[in-house]
PDB file of C-alpha atoms in Angstrom:
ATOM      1  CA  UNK A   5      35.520  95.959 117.361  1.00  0.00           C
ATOM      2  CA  UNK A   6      38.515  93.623 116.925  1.00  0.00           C
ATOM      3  CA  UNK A   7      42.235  94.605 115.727  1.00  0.00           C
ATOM      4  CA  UNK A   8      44.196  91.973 114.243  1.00  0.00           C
ATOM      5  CA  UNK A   9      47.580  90.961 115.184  1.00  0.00           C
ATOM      6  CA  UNK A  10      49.853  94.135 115.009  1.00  0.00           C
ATOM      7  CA  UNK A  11      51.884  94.802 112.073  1.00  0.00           C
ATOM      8  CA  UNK A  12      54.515  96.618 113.584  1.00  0.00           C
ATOM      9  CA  UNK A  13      56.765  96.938 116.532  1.00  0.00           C
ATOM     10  CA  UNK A  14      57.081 100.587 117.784  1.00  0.00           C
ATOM     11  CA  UNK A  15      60.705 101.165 118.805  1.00  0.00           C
ATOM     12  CA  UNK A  16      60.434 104.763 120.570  1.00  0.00           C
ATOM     13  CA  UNK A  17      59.106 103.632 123.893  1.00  0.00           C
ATOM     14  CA  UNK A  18      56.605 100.674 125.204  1.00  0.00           C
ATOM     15  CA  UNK A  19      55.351  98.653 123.107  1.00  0.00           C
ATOM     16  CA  UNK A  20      51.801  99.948 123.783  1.00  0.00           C
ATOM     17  CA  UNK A  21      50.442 101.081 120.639  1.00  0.00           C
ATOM     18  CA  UNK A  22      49.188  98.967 117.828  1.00  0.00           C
ATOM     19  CA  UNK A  23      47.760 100.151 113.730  1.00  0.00           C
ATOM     20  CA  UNK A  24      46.136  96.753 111.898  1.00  0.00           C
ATOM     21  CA  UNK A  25      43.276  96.661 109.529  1.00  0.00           C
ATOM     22  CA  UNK A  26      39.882  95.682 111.248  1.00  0.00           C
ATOM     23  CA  UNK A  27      39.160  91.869 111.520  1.00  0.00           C
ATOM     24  CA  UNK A  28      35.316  92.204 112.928  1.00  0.00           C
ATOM     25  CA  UNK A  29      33.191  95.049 114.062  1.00  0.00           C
ATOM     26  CA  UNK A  30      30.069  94.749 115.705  1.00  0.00           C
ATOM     27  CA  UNK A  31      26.465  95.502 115.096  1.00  0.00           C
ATOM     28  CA  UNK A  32      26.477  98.487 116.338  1.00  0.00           C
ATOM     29  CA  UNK A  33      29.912 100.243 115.412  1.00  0.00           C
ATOM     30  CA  UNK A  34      28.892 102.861 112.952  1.00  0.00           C
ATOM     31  CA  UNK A  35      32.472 104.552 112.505  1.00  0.00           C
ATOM     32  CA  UNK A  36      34.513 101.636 110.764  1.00  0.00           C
ATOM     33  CA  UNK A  37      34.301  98.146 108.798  1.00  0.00           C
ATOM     34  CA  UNK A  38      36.116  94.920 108.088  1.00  0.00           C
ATOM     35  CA  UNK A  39      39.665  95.985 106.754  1.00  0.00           C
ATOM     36  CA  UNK A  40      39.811  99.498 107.613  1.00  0.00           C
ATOM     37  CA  UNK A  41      43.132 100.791 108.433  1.00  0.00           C
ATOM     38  CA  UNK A  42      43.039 101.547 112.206  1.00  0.00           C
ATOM     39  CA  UNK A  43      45.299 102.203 115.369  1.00  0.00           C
ATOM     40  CA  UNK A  44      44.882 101.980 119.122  1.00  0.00           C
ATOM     41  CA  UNK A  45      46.978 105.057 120.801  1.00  0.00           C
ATOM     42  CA  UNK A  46      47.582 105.279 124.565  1.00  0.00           C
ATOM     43  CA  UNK A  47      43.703 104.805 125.732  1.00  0.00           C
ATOM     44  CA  UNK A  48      41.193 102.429 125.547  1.00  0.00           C
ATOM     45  CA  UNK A  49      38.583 103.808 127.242  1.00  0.00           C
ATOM     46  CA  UNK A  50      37.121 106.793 129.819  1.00  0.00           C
ATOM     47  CA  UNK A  51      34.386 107.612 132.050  1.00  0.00           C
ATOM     48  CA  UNK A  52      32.502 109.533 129.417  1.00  0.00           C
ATOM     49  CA  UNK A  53      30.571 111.678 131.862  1.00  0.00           C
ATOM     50  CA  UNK A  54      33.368 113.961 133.496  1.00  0.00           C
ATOM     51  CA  UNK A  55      33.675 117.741 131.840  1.00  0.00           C
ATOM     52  CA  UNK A  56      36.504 116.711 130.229  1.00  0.00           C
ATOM     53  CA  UNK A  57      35.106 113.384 128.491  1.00  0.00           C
ATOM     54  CA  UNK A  58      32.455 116.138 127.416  1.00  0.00           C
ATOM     55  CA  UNK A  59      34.837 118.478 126.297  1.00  0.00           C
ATOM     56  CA  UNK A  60      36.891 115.340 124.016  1.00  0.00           C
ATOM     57  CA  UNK A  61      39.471 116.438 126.686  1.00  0.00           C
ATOM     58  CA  UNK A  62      39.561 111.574 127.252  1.00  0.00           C
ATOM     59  CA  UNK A  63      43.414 111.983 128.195  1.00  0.00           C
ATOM     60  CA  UNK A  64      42.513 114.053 131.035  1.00  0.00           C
ATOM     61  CA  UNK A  65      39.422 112.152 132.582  1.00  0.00           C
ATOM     62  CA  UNK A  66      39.931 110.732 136.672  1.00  0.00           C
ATOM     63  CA  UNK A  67      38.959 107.137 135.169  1.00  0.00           C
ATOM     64  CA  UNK A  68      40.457 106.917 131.724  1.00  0.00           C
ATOM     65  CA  UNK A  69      42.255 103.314 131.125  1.00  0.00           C
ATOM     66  CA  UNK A  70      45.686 103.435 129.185  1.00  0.00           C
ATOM     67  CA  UNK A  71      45.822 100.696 126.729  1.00  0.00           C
ATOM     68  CA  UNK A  72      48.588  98.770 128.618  1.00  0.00           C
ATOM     69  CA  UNK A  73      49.116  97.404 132.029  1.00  0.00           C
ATOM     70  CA  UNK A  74      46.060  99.413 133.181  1.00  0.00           C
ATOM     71  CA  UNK A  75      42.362  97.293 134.230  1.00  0.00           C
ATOM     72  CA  UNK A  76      39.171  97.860 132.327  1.00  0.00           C
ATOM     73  CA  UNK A  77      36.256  97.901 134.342  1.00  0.00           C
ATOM     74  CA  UNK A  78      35.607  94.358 134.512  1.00  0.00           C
ATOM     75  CA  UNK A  79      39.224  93.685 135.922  1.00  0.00           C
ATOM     76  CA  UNK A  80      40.669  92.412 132.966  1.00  0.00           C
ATOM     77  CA  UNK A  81      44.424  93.760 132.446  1.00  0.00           C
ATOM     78  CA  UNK A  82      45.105  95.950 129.247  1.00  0.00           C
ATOM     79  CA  UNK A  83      48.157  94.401 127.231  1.00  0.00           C
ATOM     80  CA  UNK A  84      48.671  97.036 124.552  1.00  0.00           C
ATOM     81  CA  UNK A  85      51.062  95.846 121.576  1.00  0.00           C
ATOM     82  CA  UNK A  86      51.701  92.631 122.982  1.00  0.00           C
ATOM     83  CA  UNK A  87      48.358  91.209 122.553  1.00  0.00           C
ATOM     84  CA  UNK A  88      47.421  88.978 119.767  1.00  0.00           C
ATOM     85  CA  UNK A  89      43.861  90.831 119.428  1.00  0.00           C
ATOM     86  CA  UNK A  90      42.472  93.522 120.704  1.00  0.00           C
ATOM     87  CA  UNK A  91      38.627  94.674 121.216  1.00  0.00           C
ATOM     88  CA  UNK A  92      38.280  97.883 121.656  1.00  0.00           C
ATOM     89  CA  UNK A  93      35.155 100.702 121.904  1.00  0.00           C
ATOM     90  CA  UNK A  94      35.284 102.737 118.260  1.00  0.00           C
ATOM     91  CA  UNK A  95      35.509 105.903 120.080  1.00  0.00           C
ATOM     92  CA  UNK A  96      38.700 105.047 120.890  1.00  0.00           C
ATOM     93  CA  UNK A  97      39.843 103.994 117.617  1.00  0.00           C
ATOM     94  CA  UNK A  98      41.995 106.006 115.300  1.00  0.00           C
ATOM     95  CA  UNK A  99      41.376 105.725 111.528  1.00  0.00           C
ATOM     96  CA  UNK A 100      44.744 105.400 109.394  1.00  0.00           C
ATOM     97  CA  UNK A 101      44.536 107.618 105.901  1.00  0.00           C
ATOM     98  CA  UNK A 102      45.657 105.599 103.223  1.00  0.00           C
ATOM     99  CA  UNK A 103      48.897 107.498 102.648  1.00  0.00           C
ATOM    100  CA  UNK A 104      50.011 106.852 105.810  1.00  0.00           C
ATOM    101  CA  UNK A 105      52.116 103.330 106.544  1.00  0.00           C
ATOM    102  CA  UNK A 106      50.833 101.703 109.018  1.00  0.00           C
ATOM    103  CA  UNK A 107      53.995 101.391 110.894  1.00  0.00           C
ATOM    104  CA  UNK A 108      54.561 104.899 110.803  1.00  0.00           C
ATOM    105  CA  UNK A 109      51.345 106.066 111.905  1.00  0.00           C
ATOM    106  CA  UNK A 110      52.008 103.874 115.447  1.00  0.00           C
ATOM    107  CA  UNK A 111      54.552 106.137 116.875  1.00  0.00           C
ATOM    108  CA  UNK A 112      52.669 109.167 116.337  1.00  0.00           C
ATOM    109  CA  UNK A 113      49.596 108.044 118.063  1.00  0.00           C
ATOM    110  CA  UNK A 114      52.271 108.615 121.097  1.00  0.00           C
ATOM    111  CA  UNK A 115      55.012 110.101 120.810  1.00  0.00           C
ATOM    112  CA  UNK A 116      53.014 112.857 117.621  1.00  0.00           C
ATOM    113  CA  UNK A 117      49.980 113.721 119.860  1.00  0.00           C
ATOM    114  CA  UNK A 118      52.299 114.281 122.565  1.00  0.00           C
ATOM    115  CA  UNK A 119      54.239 116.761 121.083  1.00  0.00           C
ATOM    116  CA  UNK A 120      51.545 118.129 118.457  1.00  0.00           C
ATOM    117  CA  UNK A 121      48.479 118.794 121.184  1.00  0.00           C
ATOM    118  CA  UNK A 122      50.553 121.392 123.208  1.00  0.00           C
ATOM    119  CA  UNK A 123      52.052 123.061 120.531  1.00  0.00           C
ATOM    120  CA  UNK A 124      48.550 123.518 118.806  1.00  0.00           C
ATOM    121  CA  UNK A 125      47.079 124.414 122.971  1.00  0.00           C
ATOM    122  CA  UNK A 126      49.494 126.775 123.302  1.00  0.00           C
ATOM    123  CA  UNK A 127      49.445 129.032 120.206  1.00  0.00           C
ATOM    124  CA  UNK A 128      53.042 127.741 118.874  1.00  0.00           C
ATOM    125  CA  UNK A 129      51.559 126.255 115.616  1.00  0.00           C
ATOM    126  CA  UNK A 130      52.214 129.741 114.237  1.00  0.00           C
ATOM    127  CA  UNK A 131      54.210 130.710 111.694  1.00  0.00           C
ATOM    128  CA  UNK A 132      57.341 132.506 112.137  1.00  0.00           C
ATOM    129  CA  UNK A 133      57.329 131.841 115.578  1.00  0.00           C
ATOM    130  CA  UNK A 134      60.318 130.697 117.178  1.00  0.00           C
ATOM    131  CA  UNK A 135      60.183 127.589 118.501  1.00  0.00           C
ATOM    132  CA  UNK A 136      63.027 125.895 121.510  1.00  0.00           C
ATOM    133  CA  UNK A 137      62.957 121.443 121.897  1.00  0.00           C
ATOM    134  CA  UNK A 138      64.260 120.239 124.594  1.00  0.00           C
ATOM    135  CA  UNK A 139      65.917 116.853 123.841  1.00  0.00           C
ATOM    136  CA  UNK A 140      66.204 115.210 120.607  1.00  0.00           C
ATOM    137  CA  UNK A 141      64.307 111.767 121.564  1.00  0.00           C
ATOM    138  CA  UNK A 142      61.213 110.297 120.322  1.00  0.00           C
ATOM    139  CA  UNK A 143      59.327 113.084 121.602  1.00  0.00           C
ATOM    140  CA  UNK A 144      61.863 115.607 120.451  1.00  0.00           C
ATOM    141  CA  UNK A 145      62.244 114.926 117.002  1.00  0.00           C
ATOM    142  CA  UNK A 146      58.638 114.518 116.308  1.00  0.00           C
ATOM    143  CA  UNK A 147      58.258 118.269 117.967  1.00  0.00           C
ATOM    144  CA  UNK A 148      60.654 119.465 115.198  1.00  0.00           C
ATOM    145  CA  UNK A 149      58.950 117.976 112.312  1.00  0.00           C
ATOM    146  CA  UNK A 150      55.337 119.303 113.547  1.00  0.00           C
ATOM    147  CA  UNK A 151      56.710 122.968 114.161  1.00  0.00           C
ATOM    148  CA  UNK A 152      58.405 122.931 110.960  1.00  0.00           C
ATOM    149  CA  UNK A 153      55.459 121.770 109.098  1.00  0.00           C
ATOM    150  CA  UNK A 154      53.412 124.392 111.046  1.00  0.00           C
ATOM    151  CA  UNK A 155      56.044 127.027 109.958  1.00  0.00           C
ATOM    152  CA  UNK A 156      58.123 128.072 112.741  1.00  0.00           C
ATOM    153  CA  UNK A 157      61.944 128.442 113.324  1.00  0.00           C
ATOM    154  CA  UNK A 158      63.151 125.796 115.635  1.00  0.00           C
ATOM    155  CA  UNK A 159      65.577 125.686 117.735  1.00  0.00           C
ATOM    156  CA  UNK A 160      66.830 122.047 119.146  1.00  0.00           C
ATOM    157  CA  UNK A 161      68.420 122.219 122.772  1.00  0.00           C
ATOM    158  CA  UNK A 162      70.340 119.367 123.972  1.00  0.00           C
ATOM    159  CA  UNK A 163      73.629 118.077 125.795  1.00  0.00           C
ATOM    160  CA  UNK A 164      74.538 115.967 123.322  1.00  0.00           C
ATOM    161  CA  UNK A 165      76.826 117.682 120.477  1.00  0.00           C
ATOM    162  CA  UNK A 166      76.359 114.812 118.489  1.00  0.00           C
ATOM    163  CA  UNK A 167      73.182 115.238 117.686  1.00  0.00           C
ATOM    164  CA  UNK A 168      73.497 118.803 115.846  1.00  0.00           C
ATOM    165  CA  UNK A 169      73.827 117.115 112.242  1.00  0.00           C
ATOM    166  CA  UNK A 170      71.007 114.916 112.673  1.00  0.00           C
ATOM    167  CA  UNK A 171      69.300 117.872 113.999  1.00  0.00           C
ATOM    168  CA  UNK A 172      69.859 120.560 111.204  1.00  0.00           C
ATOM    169  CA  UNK A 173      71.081 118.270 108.452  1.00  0.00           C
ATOM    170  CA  UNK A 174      68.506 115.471 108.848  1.00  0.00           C
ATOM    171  CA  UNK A 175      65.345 117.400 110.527  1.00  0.00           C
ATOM    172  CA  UNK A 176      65.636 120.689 109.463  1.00  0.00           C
ATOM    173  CA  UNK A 177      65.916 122.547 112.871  1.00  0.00           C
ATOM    174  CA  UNK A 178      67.322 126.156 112.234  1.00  0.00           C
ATOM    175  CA  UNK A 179      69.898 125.842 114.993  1.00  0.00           C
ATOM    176  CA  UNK A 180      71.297 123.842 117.758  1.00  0.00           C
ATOM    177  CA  UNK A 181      72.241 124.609 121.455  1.00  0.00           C
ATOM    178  CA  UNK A 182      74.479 122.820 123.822  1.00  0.00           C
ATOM    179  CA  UNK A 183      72.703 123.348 127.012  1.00  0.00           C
ATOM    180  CA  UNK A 184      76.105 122.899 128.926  1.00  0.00           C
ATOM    181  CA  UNK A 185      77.903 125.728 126.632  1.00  0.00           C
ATOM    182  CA  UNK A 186      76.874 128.844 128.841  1.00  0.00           C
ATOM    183  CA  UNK A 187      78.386 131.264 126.004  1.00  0.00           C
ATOM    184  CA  UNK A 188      75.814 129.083 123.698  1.00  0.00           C
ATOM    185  CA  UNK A 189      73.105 129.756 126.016  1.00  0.00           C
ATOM    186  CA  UNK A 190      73.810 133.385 126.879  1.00  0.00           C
ATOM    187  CA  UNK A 191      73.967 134.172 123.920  1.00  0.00           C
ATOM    188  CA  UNK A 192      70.031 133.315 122.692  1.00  0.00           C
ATOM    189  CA  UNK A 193      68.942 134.165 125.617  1.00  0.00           C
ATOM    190  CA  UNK A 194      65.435 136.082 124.839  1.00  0.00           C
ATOM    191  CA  UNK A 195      64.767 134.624 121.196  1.00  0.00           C
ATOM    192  CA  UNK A 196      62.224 132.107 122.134  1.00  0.00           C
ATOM    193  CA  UNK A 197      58.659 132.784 121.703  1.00  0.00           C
ATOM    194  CA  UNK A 198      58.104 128.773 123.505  1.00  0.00           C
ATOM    195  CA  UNK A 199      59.875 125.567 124.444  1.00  0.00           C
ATOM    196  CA  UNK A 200      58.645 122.238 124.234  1.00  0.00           C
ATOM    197  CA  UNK A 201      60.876 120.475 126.843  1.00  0.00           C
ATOM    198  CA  UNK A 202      60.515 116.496 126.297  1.00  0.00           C
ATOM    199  CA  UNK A 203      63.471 115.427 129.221  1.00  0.00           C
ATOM    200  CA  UNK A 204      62.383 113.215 131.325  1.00  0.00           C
ATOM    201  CA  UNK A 205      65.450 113.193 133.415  1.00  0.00           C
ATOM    202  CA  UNK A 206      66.496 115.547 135.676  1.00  0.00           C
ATOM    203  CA  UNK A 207      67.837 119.254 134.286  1.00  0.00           C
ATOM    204  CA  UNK A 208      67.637 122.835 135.525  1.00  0.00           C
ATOM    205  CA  UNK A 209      64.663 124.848 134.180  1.00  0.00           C
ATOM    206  CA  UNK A 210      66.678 127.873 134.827  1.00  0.00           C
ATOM    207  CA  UNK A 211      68.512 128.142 131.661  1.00  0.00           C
ATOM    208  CA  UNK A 212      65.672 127.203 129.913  1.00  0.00           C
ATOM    209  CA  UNK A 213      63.229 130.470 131.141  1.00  0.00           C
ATOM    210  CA  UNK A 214      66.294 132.534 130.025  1.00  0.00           C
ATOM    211  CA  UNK A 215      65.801 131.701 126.350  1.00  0.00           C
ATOM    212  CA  UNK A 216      61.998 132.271 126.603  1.00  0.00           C
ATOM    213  CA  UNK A 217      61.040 135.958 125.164  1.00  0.00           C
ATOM    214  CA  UNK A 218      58.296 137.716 127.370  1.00  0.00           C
ATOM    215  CA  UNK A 219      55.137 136.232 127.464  1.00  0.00           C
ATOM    216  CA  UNK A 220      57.383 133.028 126.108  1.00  0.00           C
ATOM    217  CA  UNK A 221      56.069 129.185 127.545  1.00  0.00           C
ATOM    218  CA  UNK A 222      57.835 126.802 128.786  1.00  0.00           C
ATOM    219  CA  UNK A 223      55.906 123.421 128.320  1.00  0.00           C
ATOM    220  CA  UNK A 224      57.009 120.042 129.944  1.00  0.00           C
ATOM    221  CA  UNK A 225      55.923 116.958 128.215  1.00  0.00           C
ATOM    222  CA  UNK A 226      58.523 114.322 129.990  1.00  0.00           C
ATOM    223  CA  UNK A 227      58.394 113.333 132.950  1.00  0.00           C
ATOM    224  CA  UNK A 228      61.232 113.608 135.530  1.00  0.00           C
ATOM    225  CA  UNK A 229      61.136 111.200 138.153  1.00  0.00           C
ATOM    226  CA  UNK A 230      61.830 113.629 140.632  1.00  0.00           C
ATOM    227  CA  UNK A 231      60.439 117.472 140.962  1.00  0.00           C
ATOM    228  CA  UNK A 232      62.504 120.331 139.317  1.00  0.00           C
ATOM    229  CA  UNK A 233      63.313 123.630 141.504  1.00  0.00           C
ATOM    230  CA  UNK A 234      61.435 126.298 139.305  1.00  0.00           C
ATOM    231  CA  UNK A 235      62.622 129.784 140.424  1.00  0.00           C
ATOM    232  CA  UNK A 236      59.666 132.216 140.812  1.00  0.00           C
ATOM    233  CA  UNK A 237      61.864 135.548 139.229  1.00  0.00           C
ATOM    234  CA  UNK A 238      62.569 134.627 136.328  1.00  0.00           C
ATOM    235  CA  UNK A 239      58.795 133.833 135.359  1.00  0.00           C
ATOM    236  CA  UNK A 240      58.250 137.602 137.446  1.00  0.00           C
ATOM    237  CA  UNK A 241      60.364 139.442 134.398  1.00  0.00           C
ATOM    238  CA  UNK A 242      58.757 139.006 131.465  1.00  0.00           C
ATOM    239  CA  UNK A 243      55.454 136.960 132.405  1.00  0.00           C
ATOM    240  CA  UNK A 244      56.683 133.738 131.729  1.00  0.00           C
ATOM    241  CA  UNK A 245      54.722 130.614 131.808  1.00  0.00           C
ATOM    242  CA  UNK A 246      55.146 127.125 132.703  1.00  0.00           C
ATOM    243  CA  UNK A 247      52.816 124.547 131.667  1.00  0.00           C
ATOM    244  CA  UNK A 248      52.225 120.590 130.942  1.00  0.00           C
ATOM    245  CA  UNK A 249      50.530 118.433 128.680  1.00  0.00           C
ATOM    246  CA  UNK A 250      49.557 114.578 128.766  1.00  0.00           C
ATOM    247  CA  UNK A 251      49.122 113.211 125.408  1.00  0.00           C
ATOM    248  CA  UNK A 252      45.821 114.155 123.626  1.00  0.00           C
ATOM    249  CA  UNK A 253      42.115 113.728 123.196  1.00  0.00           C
ATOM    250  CA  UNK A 254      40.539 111.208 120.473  1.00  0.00           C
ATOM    251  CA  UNK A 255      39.258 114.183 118.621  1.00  0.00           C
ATOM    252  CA  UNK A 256      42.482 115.976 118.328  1.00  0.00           C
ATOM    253  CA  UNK A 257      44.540 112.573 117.563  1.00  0.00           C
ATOM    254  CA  UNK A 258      42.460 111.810 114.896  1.00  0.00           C
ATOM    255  CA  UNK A 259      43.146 115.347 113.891  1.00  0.00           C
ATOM    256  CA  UNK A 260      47.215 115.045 114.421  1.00  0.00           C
ATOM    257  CA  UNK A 261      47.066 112.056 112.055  1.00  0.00           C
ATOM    258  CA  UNK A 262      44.889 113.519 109.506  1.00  0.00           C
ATOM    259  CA  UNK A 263      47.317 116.473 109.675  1.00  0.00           C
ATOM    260  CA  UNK A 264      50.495 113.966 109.495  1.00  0.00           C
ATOM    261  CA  UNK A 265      48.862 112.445 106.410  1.00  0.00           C
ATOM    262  CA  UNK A 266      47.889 115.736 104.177  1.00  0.00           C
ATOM    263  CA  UNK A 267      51.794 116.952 105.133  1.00  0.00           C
ATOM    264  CA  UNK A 268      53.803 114.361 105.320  1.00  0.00           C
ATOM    265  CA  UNK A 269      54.833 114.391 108.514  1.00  0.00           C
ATOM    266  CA  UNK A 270      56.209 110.547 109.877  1.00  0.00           C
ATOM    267  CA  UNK A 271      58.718 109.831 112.563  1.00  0.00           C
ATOM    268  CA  UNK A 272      62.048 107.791 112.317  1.00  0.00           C
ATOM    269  CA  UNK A 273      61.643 104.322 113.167  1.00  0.00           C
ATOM    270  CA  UNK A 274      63.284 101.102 113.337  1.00  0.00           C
ATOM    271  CA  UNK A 275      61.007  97.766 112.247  1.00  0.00           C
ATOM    272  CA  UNK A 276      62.090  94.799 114.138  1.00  0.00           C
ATOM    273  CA  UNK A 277      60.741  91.078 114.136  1.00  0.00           C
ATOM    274  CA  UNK A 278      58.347  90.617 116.895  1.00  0.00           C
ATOM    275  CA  UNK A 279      61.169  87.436 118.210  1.00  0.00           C
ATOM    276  CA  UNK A 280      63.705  90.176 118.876  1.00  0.00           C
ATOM    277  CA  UNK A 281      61.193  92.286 121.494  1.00  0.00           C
ATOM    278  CA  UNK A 282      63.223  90.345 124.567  1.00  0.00           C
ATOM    279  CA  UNK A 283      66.376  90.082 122.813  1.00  0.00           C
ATOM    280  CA  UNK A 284      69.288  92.215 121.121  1.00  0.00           C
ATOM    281  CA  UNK A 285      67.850  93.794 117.696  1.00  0.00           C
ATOM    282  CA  UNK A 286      69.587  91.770 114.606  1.00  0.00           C
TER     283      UNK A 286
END
């Protein structure tokens, strides 16, 4: 299956992830045809044979391929966004409901399944629960629009004050913490039923376990480029739990999008011409 030239450029990280109508499909593909609106998320292909391929768990196979600067099996180098075309398997193709602009439906087959998969894994896609993100990013602010759409108070934690209006006013987060303000801190500390902590720079975990309620999760979805001390008592008192997840399965993206669709739910982006991607934005 070929995807036409992309029709957007995705601001919030790499530019790895690409929605187009179909161009051609081959005699086999069964799942799409010519002009469908389609997107490409973070993998291009898997082993298909591991437990987890089995189990539409693709994100977390030994041999998946990312869609950019990774090498299919033949050797050839993945380019993502950047290409001019891409051919890809259908499994790994997403399919684009019609209400759903194509440019914002890019982001979330990143930045969205990131942030939606873990808080549908780990039971915070509840309503009424109360609901901690870390960081008010790319990641962040799509984890505040999916646990408000899934009902939930939310809670944004940063250590940028700035960011409170955009948080409350524009996103609809319930309230806002300064991380850095202890009497802030100490002052929710035991309201949170989970955290979704999307820093991917280096921060103490500590004051985060502090908010957590018992039985409360703390789940890491950035990536810090060097490990965090996690102290052992605070986890101890109250059965605390610290987890991770990497993106999402085909299955479940398809599912996060179909979800985004039916409720509305799009990130904030920026649309840029393509001649700007090495250069200052206009």
């Amino acid at each position: 299956m070929s995807l036409g030239p992309p029709q957007l450029e995705e601001r919030m990280g790499q530019f790895h992830l690409s929605t187009s109508p179909w161009v051609k499909v081959g005699s086999k593909v069964q799942k799409f045809k010519v002009g469908d609106r389609v997107g490409v998320g973070c993998l291009v292909d898997s082993c298909r044979s591991c437990q987890n391929c089995v189990d539409n768990l693709e994100n977390y196979c030994p041999r998946f391929t990312l869609t950019y600067g990774a090498k299919y099996i033949d050797g050839t180098i993945t380019y993502g966004g950047y290409s001019d075309f891409m051919v890809t398997d259908e499994h790994f193709v997403i399919g684009i409901p019609d209400g759903l602009p194509l440019d914002a439906a890019a982001p979330l087959l990143c930045a969205g399944i990131t942030v939606y998969s873990p808080l549908r894994y780990y039971g915070l896609d509840k309503p009424g629960l109360h609901v901690g993100v870390v960081g008010l990013g790319g990641l962040g602010h799509m984890a505040v629009k999916f646990a408000k759409t899934f009902g939930g108070k939310v809670t944004v934690i940063s250590t940028s004050p700035y960011k409170k209006e955009e948080a409350i006013e524009h996103l609809g987060a319930d309230s806002f913490l300064i991380s850095r303000d202890q009497d802030q801190m100490q002052a929710a500390m035991g309201t949170l039923d989970g955290i979704v902590d999307t820093v991917s720079a280096d921060h103490s975990l500590l004051p985060l376990l502090g908010l957590l309620k018992s039985h409360g999760k703390l789940v890491m979805v950035g990536g810090p480029p060097k490990p965090l001390e996690l102290p052992v008592f605070p986890l101890l008192m109250g059965r605390k739990k610290v987890a991770g997840s990497l993106i999402g399965g085909i299955k479940e993206t398809q599912e996060m999008m179909d979800f985004a669709a039916k409720h509305n739910v799009t990130p904030d982006i920026e649309v840029i011409p393509i001649d700007y991607v090495n250069g200052t934005p206009p």
